[in-house]
PDB file of C-alpha atoms in Angstrom:
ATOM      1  CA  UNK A   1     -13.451  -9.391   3.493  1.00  0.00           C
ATOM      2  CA  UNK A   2     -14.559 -13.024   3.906  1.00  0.00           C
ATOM      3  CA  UNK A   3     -17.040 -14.299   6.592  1.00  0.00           C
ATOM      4  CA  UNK A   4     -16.702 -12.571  10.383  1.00  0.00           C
ATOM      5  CA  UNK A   5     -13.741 -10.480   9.092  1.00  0.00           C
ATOM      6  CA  UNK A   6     -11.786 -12.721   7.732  1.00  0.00           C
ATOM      7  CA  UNK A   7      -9.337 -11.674   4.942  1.00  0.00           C
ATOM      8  CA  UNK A   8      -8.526 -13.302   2.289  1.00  0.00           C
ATOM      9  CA  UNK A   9      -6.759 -17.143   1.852  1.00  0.00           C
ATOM     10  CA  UNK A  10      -3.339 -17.293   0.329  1.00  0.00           C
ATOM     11  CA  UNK A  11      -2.414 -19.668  -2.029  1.00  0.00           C
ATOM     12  CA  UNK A  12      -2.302 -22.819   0.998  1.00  0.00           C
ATOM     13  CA  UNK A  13      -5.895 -21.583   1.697  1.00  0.00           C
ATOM     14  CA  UNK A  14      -4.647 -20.460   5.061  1.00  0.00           C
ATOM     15  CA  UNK A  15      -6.928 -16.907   5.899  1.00  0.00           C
ATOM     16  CA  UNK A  16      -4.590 -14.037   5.389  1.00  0.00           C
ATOM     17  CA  UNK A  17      -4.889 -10.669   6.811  1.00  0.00           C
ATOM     18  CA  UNK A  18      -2.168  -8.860   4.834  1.00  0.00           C
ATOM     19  CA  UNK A  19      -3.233  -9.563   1.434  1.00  0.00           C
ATOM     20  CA  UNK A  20      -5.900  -6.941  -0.514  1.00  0.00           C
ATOM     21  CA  UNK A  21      -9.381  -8.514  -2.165  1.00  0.00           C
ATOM     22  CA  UNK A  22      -8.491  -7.793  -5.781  1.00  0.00           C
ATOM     23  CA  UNK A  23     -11.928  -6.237  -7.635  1.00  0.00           C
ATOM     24  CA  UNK A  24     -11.986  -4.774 -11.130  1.00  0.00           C
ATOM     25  CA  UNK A  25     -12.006  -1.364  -9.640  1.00  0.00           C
ATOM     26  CA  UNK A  26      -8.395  -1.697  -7.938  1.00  0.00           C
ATOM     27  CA  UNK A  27      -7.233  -4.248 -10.574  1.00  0.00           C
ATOM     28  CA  UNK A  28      -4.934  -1.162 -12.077  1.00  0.00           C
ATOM     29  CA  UNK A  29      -3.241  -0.473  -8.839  1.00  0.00           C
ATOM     30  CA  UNK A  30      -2.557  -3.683  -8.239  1.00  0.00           C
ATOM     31  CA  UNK A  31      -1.270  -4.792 -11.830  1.00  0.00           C
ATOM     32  CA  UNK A  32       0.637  -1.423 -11.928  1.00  0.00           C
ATOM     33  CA  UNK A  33       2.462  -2.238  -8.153  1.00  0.00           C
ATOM     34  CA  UNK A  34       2.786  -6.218 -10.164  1.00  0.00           C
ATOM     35  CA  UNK A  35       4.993  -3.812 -12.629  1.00  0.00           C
ATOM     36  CA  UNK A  36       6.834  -1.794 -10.098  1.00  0.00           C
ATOM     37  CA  UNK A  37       4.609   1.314 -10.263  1.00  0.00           C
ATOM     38  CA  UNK A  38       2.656   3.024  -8.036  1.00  0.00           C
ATOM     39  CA  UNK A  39      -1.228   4.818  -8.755  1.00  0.00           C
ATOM     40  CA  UNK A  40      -2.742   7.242  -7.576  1.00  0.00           C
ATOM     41  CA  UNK A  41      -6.265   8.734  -8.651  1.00  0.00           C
ATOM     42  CA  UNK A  42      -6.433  12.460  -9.518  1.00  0.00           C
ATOM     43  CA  UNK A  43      -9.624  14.680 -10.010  1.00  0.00           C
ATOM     44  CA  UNK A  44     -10.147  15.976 -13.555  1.00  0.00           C
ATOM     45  CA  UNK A  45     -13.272  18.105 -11.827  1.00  0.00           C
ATOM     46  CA  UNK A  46     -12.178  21.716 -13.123  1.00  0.00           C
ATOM     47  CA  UNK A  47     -11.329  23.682 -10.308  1.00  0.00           C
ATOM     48  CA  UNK A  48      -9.506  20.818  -8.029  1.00  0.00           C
ATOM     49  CA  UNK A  49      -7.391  18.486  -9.829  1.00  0.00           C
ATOM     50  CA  UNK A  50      -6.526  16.653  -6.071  1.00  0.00           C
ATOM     51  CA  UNK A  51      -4.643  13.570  -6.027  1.00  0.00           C
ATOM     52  CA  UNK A  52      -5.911  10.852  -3.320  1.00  0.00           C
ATOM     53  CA  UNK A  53      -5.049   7.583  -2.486  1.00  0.00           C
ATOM     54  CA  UNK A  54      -6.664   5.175  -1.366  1.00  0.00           C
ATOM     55  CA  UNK A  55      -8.340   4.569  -4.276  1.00  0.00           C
ATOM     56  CA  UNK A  56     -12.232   5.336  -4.522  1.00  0.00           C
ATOM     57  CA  UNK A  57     -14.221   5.976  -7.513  1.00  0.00           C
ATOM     58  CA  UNK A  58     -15.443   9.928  -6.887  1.00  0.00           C
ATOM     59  CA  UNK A  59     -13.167  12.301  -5.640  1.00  0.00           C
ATOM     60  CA  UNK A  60     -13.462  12.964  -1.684  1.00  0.00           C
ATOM     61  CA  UNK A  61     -12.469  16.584  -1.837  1.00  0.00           C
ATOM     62  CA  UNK A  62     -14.959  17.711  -4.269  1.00  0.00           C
ATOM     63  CA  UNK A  63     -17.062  14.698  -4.747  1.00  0.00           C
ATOM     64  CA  UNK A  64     -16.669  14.251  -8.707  1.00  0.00           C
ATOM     65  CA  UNK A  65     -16.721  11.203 -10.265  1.00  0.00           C
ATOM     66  CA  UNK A  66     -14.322  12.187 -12.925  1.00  0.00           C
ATOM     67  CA  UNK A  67     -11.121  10.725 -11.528  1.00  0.00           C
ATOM     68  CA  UNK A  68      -8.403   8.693 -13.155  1.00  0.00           C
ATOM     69  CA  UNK A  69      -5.253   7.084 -12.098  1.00  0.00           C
ATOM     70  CA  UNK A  70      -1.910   8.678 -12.636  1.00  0.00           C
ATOM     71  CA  UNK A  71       1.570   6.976 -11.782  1.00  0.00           C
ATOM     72  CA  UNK A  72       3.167   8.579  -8.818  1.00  0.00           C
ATOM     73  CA  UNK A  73       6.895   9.013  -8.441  1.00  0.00           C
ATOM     74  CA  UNK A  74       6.792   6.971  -5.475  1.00  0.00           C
ATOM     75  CA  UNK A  75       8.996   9.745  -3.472  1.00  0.00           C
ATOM     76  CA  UNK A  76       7.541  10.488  -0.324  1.00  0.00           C
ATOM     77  CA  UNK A  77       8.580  11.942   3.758  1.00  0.00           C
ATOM     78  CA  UNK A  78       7.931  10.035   6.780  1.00  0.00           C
ATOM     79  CA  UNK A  79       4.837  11.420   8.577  1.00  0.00           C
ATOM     80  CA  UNK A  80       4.511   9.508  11.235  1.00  0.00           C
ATOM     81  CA  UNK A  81       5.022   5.239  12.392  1.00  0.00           C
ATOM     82  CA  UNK A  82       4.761   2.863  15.271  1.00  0.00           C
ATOM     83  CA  UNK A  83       6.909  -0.227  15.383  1.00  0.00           C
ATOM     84  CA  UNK A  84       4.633  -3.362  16.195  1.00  0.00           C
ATOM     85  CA  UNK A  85       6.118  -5.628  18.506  1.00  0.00           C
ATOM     86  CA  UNK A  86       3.083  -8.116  18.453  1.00  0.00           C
ATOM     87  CA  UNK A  87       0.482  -9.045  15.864  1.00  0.00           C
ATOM     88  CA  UNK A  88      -1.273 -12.118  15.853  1.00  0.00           C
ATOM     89  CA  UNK A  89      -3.018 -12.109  12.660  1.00  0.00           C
ATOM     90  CA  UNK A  90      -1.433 -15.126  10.156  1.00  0.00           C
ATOM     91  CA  UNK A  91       1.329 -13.817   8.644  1.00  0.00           C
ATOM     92  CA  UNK A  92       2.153 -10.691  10.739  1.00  0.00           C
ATOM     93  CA  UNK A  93       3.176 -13.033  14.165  1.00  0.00           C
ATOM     94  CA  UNK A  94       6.302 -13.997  11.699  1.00  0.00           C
ATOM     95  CA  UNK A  95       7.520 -10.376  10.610  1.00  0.00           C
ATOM     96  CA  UNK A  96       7.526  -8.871  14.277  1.00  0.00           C
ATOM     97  CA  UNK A  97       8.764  -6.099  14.797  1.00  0.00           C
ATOM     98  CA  UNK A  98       7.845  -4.189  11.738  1.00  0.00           C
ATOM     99  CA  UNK A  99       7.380  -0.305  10.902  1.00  0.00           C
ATOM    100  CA  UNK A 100       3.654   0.708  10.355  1.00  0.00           C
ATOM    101  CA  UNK A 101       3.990   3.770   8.813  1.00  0.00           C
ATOM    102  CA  UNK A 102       2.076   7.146   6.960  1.00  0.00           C
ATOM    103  CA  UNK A 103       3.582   8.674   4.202  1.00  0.00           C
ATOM    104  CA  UNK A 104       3.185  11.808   2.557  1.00  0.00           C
ATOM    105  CA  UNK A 105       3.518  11.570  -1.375  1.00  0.00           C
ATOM    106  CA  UNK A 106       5.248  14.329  -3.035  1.00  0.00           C
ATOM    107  CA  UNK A 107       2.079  14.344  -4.984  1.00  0.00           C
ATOM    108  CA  UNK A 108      -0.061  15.222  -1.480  1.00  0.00           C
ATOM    109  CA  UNK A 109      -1.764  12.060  -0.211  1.00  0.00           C
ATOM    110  CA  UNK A 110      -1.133  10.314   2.560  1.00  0.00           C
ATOM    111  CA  UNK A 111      -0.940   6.634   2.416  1.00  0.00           C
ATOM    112  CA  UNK A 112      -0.458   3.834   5.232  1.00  0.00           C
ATOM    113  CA  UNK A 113       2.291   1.634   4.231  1.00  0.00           C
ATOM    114  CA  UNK A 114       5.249  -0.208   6.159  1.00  0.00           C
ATOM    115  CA  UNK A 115       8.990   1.287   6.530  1.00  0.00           C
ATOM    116  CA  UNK A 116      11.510  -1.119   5.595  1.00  0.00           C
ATOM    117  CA  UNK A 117      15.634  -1.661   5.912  1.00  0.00           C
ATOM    118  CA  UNK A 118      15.852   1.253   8.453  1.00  0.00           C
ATOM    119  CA  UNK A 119      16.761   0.692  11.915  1.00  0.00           C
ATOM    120  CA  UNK A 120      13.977   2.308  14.124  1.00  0.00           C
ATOM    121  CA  UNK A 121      16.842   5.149  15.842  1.00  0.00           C
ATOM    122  CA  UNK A 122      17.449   5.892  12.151  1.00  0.00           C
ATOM    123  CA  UNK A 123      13.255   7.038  11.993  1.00  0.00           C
ATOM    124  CA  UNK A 124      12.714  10.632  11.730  1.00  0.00           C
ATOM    125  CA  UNK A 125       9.950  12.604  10.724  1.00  0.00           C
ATOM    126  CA  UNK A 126      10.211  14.228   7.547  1.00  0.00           C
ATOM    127  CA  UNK A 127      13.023  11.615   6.186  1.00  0.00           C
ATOM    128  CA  UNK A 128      12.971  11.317   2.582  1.00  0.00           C
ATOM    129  CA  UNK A 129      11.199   7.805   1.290  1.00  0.00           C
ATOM    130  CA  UNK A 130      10.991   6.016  -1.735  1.00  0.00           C
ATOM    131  CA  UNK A 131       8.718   3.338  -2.916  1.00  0.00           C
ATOM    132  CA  UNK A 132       9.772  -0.477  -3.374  1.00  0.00           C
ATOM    133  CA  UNK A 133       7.495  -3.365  -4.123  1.00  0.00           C
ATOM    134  CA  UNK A 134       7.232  -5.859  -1.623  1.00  0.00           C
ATOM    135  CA  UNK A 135       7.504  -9.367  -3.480  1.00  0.00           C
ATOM    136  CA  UNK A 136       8.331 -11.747  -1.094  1.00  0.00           C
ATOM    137  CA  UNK A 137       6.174 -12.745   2.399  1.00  0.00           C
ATOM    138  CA  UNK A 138       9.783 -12.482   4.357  1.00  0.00           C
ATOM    139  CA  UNK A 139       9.061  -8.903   3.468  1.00  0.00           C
ATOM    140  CA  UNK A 140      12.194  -8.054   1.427  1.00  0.00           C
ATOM    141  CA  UNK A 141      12.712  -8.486  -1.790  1.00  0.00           C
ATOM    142  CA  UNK A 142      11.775  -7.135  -5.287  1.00  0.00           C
ATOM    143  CA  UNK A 143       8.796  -7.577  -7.613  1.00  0.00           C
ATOM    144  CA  UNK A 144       7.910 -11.004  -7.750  1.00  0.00           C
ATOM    145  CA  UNK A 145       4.753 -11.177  -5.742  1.00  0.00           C
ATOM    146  CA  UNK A 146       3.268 -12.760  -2.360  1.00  0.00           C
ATOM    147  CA  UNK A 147       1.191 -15.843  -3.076  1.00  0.00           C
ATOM    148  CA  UNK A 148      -2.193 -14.624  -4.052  1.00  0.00           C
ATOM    149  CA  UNK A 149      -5.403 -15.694  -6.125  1.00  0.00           C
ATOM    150  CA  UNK A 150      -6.614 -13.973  -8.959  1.00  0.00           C
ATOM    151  CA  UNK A 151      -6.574 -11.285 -11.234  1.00  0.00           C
ATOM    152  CA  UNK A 152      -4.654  -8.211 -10.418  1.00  0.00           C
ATOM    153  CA  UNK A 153      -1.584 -10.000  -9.576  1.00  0.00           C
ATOM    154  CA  UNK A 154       1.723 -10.664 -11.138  1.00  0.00           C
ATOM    155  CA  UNK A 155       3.362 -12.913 -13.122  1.00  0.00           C
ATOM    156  CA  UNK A 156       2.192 -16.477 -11.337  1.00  0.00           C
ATOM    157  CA  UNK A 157      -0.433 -14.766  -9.760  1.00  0.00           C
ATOM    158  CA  UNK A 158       1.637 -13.098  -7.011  1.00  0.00           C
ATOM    159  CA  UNK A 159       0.449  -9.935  -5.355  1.00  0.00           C
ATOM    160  CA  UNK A 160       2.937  -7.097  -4.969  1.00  0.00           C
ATOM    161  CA  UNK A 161       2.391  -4.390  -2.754  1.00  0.00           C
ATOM    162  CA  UNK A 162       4.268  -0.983  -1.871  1.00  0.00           C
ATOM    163  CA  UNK A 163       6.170  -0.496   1.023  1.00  0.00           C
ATOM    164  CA  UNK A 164       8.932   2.118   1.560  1.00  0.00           C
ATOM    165  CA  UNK A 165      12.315   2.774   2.627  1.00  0.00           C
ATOM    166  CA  UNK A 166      14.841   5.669   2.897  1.00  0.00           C
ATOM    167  CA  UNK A 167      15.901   6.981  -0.458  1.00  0.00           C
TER     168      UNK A 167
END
């Protein structure tokens, strides 16, 4: 993050608290969401072989550092959400009210992400999910990217991230 918490400024230079800071260590998840796939890492340690996401560089189960991203299926079931009526951080004010959401992957982790094109009475626990990439800042929308800066993006150096909604 930038100076006092600030995240990261979108293409206008405007600070932006929705969009990731890019390093060469997460530049494969994000070129691989760019592409319409999702990554997860997965320890190789004999004896645990555990998937995890977020992505970290050791695994947090056993503690190995031999881990290496795998694509996911991008299925997943509704664990839990809150719908967020007010945000004021630039550019959530504009996509109130939205579904925060966890997810389990079929592949075991649990990963914070947003719900979208479901109705909130049509939320249940346990509802079958699948993965879409987020590519406009209206939040809808296929790959094609949210105004970013840098490597790890996609084509015109748009970021892309996952959200999900019901399969």
């Amino acid at each position: 993050m930038g100076a006092q918490g600030a995240g990261p400024r979108g293409a206008r230079g405007a600070v932006r608290f929705d969009l990731p800071e890019v390093d060469a260590f997460t530049r494969p998840y994000w070129d691989a969401a760019a592409e319409g796939r999702l990554l997860l890492r997965r320890c190789r340690a004999q004896g645990c072989g555990a998937a995890h996401h977020y992505p970290r560089e050791f695994c947090p189960y056993c503690w190995s550092e031999d881990v290496g991203w795998e694509q996911a299926t991008g299925r997943a079931t509704l664990y839990t959400w809150s719908v967020v009526h007010r945000n004021d951080l630039p550019p959530f004010g504009d996509r109130v009210p939205y579904v925060a959401a966890v997810v389990d992957l079929v592949e075991g982790p649990r990963m914070m992400t947003e719900i979208i094109d479901c109705p909130e009475p049509d939320l249940r626990i346990g509802m079958a999910l699948g993965v879409h990439f987020r590519g406009s800042e209206s939040g809808g929308g296929s790959v094609g990217g949210i105004p970013g800066e840098g490597a790890g993006e996609g084509a015109g150096g748009r970021l892309v991230v996952p959200v999900f909604r019901p399969a």
